[in-house]
Coordinates of C-alpha atoms in Angstrom, one line a residue:
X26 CA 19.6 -1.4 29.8
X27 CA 19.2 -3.8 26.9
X28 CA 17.8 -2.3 23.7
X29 CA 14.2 -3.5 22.4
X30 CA 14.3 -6.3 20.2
X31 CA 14.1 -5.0 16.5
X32 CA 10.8 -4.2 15.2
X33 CA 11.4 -5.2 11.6
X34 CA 10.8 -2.8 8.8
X35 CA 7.3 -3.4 7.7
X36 CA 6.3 -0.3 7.6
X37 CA 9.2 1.0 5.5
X38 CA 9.0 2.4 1.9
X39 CA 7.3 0.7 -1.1
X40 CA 8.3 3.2 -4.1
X41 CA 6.6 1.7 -7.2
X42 CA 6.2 3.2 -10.0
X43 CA 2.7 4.7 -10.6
X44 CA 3.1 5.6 -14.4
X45 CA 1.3 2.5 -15.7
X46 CA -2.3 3.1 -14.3
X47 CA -4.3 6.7 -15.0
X48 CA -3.7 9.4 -12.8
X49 CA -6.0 11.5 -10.5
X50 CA -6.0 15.8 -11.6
X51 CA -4.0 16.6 -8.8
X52 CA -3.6 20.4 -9.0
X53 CA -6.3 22.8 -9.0
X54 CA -3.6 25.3 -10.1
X55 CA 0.1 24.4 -11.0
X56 CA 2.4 26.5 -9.1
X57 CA 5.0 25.8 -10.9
X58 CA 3.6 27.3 -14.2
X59 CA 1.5 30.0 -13.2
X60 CA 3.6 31.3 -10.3
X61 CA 0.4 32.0 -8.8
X62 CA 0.5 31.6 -4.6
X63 CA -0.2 27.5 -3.9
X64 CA -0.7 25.6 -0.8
X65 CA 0.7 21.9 -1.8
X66 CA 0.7 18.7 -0.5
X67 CA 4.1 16.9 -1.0
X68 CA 5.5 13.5 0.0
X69 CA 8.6 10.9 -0.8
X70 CA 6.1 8.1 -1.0
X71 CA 4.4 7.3 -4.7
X72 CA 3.1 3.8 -3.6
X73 CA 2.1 2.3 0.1
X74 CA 1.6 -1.0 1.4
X75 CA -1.1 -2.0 3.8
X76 CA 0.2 -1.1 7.4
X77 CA 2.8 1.2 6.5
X78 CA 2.8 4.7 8.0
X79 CA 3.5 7.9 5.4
X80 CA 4.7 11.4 6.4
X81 CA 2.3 13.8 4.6
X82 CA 4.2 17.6 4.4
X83 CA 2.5 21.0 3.7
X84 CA 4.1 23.8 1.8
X85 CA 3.4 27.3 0.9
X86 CA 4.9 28.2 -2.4
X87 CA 5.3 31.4 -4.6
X88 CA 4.4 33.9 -1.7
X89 CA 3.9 37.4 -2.5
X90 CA 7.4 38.9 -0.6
X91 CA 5.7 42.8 -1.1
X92 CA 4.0 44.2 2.1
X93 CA 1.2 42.0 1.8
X94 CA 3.1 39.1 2.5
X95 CA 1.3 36.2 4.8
X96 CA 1.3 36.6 8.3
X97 CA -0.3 33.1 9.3
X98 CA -2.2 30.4 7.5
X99 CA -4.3 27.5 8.8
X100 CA -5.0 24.5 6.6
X101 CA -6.9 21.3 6.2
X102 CA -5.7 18.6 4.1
X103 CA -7.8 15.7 3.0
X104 CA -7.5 12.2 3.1
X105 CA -9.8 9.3 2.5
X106 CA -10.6 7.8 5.7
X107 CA -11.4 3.9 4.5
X108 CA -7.5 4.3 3.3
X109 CA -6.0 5.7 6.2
X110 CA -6.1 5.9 9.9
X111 CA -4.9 8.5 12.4
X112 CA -6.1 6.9 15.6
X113 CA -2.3 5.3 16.9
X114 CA -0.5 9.1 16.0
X115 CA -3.2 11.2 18.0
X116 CA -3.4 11.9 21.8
X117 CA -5.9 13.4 24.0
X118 CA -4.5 16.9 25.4
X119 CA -6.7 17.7 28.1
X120 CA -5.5 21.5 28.3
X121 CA -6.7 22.0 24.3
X122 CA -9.8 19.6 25.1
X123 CA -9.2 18.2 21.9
X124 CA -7.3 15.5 20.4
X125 CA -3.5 16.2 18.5
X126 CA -1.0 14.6 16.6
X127 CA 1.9 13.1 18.7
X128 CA 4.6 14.7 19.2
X129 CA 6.4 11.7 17.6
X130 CA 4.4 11.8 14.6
X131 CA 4.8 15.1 13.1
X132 CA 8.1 17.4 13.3
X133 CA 9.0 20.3 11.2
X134 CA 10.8 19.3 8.8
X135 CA 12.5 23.2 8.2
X136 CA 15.4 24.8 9.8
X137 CA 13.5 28.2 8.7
X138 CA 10.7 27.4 10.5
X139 CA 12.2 26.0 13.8
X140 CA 13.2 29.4 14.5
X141 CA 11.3 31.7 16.9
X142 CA 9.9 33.6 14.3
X143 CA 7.4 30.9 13.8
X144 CA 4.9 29.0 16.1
X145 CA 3.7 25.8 14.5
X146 CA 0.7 23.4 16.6
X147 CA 0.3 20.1 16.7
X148 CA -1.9 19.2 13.9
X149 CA -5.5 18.1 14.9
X150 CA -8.0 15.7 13.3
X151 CA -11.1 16.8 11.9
X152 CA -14.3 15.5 9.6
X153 CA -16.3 18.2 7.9
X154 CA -18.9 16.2 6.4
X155 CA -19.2 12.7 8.2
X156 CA -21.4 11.7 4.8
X157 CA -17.9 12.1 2.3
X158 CA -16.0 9.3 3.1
X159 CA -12.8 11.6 4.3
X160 CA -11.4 13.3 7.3
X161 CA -9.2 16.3 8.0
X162 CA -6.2 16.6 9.2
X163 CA -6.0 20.9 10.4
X164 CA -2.4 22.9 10.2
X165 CA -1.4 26.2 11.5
X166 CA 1.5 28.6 11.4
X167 CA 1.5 32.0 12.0
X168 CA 4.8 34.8 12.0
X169 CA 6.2 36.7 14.8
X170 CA 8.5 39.1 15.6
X171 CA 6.9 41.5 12.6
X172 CA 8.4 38.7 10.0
X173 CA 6.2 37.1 7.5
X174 CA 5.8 33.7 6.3
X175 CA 9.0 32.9 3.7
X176 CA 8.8 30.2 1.3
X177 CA 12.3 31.4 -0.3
X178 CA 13.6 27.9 0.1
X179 CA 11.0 26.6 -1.1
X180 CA 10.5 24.2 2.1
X181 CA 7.6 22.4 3.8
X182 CA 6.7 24.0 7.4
X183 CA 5.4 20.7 8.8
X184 CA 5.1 16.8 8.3
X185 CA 2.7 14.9 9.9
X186 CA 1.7 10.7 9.5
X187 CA -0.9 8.6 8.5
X188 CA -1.1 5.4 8.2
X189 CA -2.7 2.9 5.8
X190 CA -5.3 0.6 6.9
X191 CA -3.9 -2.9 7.0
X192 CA -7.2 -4.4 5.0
X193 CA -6.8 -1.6 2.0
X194 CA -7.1 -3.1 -1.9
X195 CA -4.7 -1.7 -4.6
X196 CA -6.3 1.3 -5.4
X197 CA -5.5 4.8 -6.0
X198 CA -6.2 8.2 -3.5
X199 CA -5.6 11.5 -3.3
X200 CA -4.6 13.7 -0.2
X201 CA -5.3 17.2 -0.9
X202 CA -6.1 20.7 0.5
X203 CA -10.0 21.9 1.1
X204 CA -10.8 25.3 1.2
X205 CA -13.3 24.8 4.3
X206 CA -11.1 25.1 7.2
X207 CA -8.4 27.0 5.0
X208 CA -7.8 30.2 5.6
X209 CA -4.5 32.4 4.5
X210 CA -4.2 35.9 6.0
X211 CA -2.2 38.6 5.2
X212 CA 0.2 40.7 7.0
X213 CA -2.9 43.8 6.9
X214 CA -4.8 41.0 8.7
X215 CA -7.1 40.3 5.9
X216 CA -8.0 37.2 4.5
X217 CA -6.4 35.9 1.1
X218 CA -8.7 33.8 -1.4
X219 CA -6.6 33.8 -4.4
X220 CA -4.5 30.4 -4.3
X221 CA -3.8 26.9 -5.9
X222 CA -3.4 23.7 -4.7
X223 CA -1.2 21.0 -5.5
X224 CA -2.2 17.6 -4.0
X225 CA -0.6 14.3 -3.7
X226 CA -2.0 11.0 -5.6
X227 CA -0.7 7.7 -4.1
X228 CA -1.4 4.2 -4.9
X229 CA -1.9 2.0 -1.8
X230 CA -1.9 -1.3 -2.0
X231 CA 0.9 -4.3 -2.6
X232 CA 1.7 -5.5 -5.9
X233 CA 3.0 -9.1 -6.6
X234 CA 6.7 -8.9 -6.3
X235 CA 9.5 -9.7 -9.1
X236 CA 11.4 -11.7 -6.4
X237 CA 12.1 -11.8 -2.2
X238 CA 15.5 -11.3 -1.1
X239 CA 16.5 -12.7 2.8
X240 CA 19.0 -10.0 3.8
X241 CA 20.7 -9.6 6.9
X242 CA 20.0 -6.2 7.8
X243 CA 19.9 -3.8 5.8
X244 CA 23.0 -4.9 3.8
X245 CA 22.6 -5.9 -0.1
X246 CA 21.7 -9.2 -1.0
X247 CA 23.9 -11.8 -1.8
X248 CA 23.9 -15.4 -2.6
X249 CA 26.7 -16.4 0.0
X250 CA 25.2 -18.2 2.6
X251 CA 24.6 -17.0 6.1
X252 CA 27.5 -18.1 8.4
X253 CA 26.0 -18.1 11.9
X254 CA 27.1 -19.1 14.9
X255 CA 25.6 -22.5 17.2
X256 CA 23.5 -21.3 19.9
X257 CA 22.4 -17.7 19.3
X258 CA 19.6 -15.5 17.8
X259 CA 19.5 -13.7 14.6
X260 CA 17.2 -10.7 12.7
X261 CA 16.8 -10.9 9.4
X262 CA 15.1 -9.2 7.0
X263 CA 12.6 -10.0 3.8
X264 CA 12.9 -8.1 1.4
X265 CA 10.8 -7.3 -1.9
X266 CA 12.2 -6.9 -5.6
X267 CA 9.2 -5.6 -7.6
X268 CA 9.8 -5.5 -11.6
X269 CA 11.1 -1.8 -12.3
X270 CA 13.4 -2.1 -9.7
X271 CA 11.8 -0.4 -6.1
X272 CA 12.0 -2.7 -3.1
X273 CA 10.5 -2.7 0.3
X274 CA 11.1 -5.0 3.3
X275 CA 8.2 -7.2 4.0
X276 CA 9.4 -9.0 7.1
X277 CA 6.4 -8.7 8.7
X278 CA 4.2 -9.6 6.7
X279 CA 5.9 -13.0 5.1
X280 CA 5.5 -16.5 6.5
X281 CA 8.8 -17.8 7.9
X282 CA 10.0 -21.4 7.7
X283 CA 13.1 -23.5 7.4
X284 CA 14.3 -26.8 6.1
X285 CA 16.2 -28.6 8.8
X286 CA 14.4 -27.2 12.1
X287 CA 17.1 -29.3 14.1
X288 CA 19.8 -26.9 12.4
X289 CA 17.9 -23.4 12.5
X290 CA 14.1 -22.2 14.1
X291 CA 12.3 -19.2 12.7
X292 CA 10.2 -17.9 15.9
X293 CA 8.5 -15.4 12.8
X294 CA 9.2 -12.2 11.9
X295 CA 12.8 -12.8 10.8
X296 CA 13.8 -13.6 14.1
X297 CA 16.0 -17.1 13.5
X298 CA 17.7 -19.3 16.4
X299 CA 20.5 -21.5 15.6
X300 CA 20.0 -25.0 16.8
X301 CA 22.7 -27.3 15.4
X302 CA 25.5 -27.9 14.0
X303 CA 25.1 -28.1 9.8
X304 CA 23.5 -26.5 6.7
X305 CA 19.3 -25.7 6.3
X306 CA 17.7 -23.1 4.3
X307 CA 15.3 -20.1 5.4
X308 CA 12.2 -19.6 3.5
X309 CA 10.2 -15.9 3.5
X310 CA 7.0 -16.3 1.6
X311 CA 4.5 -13.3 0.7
X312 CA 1.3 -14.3 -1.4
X313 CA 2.7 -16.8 -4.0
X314 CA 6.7 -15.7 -4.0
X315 CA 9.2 -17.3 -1.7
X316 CA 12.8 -16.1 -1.3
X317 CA 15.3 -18.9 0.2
X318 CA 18.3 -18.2 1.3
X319 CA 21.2 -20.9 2.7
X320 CA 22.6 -20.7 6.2
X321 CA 25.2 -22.3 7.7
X322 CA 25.7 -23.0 11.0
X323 CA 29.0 -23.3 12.8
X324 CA 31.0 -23.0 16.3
X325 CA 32.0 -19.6 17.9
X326 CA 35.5 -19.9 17.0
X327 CA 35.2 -21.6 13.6
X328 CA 37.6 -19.6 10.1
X329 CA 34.7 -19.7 8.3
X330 CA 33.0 -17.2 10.3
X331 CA 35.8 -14.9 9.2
X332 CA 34.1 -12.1 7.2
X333 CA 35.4 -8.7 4.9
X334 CA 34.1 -5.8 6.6
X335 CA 31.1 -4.0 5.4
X336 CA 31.0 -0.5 4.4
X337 CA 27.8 1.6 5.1
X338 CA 26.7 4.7 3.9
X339 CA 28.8 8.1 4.8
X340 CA 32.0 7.0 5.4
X341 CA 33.6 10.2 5.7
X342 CA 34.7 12.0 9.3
X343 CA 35.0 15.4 8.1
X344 CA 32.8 17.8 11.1
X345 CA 30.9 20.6 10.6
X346 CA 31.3 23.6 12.1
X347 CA 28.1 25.7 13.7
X348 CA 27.6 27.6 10.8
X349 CA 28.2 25.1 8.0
X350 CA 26.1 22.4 10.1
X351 CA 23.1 25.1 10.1
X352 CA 23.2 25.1 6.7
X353 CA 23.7 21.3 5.9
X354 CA 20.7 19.3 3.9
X355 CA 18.0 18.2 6.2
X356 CA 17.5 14.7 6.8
X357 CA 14.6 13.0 7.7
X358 CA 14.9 10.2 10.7
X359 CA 12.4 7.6 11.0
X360 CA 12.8 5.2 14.0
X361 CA 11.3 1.7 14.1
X362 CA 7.9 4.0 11.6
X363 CA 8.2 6.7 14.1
X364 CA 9.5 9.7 13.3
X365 CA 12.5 11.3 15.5
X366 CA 13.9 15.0 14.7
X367 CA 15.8 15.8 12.0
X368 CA 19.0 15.0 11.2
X369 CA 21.6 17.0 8.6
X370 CA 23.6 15.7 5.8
X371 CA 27.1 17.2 5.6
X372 CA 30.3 15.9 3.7
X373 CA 28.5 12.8 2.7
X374 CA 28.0 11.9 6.5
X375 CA 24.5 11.8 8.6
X376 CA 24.4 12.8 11.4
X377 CA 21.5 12.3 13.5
X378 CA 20.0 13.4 17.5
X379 CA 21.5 11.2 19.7
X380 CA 18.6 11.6 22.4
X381 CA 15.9 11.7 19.9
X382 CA 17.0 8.5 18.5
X383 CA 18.2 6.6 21.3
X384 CA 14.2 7.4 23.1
X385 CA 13.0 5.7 19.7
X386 CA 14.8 3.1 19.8
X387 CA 14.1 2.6 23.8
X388 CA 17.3 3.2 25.3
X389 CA 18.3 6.1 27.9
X390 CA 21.0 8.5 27.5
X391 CA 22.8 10.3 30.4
X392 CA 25.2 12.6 30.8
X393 CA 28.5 12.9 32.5
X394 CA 28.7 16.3 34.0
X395 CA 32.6 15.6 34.4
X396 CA 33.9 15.0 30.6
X397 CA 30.8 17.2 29.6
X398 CA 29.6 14.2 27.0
X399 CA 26.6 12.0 26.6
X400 CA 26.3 8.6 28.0
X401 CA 24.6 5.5 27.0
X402 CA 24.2 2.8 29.7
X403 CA 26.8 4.6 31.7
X404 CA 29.8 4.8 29.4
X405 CA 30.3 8.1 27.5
X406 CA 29.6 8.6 24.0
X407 CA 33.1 9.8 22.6
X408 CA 32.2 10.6 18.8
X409 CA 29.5 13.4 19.7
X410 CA 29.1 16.4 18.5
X411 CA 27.0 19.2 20.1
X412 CA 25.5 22.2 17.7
X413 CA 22.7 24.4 19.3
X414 CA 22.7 22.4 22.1
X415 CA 21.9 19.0 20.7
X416 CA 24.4 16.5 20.7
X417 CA 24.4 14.2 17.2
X418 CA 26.3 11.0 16.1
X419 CA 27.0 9.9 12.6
X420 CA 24.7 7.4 11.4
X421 CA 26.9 4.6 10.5
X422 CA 28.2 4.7 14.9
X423 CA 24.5 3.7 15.5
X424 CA 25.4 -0.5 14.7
X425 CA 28.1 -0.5 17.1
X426 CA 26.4 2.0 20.2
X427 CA 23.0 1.3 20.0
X428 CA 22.3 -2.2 17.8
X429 CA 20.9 -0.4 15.2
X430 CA 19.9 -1.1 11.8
X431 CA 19.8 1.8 8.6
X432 CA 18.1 1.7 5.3
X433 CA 17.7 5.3 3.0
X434 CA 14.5 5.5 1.3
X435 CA 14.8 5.5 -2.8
X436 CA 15.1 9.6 -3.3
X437 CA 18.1 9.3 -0.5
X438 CA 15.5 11.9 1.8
X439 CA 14.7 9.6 5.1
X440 CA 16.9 7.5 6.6
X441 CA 15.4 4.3 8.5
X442 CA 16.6 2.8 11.5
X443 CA 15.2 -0.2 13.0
X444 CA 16.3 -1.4 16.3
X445 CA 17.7 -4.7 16.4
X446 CA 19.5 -6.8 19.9
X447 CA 21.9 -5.4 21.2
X448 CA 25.5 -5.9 20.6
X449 CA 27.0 -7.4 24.0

């Protein structure tokens, strides 16, 4: 089947810097100083942009590991609800009788905790005081087996979304834990009261960019123009340069045009159609910045269509075995702003679920019970490779199998993939 058409990265990361304006107290207790036990609110994201989803993750730091160790903990974090919005990542289960996150919009982020020493729910929504301007969002976890909740490595046990409102101002908020709906219990049973929080201060909100960018992609800019050929559609991507440096595509959001419309169309959203023959100029503008970038336009078997290669990120082929894949960095995998398993980072290369992804991205997988491997519209998926029973490719395959577009978030923690038409 033909892959959706690419959903362009609006909702991708805006990292700016938040050092110039004056921070929110955002830790009742540092952990990190008094060693004291801390439930913390953590996230890759300093600055959002209207529209764009954030994972939120939850941590338990500096547990006691003596007998009294914690069994199970249920916790409610924060958020102000003029700034964000839960209601497209929640579903109705009728067997709880209560609405939950998605199962596409939280994941455990944790190889410790996807074991089955641990039982994590779906997170559920909550508002304790209708009257303060802020809803809950309500984690558990609890221990089994006789083992008890281990924060050795220092990892978050679950990430859930929100996302920010599309009419929110620049302004700063703070997601943090509330002791009402909080409740920490030791491995005796009893209930433990003595803890910190760390919470998380973001600015949401878009700045005026330095400069826009048109990319194709997710590849670097460049001022060579576009060669394209007559006749056919293309995705491309906006993309903002604020002034210390962060970026974020705003494809979405800018208005499209173009200088010759009987050379090249923009139908919005990056999508472009070559028309004619000749040279035109595409135009992204966002508030009072426009980025323009010149394309070309030539016939299918034109030299000048020629191009070098482009490398992308993990290049290497070196595979994991079981053991060494367990213990690989994990990745984070967001697919067109949803979020998909995990993936793990070994030898420089990402690899990422192959079913999990493909689903995402709106394309069925198969399997062929003969050559024991994957397939994907029929034809088998060579370059797989199966640990625990779920079969990964390396990121950089995903262009050529699935039409696929990546972009790593600034702290190298997430990888992005947009979805973009299919190579024929």
């Amino acid at each position: 089947m033909c892959i959706l058409r690419k959903t362009t990265a609006a909702l991708l990361t805006l990292l700016v810097s938040i050092a110039s304006f004056t921070g929110i107290v955002t830790a009742s207790t540092s952990a990190s100083i008094s060693k004291k036990l801390s439930v913390d609110v953590i996230s890759n994201y300093s600055s959002l942009l209207p529209g764009q989803s954030v994972m939120v993750s939850v941590k338990i730091s500096n547990i006691p590991s003596d007998h009294k160790g914690l069994r199970s903990a249920k916790i409610a974090v924060s958020y102000d609800e003029n700034v964000f919005s839960s209601e497209d990542n929640i579903r109705f289960d009728k067997a709880l009788g209560k609405y939950i996150w998605r199962d596409d919009n939280f994941f455990i982020p944790s190889k410790t905790f996807e074991t089955a020493d641990y039982h994590i729910d779906n997170p559920y929504p909550e508002d304790f005081n209708p009257a303060d301007g802020r809803k809950e969002v309500v984690l558990s976890m609890s221990a089994l087996n006789s083992k008890m909740i281990d924060s050795t490595a220092d990892e978050a046990f679950i990430s859930f979304s929100l996302t920010v409102k599309n009419e929110v101002k620049i302004q700063n908020t703070l997601i943090n834990i509330v002791s009402e709906g909080t409740m920490l219990q030791d491995t005796t049973g009893a209930s433990v009261h003595s803890y910190g929080t760390i919470s998380k201060q973001l600015l949401v909100g878009a700045p005026t960019p330095k400069r826009i960018e048109i990319v194709r992609g997710t590849i670097s800019p460049s001022s060579d123009p576009f060669k394209l050929i007559v006749n056919n559609g293309y995705e491309l991507n906006a993309l903002a340069i604020f002034d210390n440096g962060d970026t974020a595509y705003v494809t979405e959001q800018a208005s499209w045009e173009t200088t010759d419309p009987q050379v090249i169309a923009t139908l919005g959203r990056g999508s472009l159609q070559t028309i004619g023959l000749g040279n035109a100029s595409v135009m992204a503008t966002l508030g009072t910045m426009t980025g323009k970038h010149e394309v070309r336009v030539y016939l299918a078997n034109a030299p000048e269509l020629i191009e070098k290669p482009v490398v992308y990120y993990g290049i290497q082929t070196k595979i994991p075995n079981e053991k060494s894949f367990a213990a690989a960095k994990v990745v984070q995998i967001k697919v067109n702003g949803k979020t998909a398993e995990p993936g793990r980072l070994f030898d420089s290369a990402v690899f990422v679920p192959l079913r999990s992804v493909s689903k995402l991205l709106g394309v069925d997988t198969g399997y062929d019970s003969i050559k024991k491997l994957p397939t994907i519209d029929g034809k088998t998926i060579a370059n797989c490779y199966t640990f625990s029973g779920v079969s990964y490719i390396i990121a950089r395959n995903l262009t050529s199998l699935l039409g696929a577009d990546m972009q790593w978030d600034k702290n190298k923690t997430t990888l992005m993939i947009t979805s973009s038409a299919k190579k024929q």
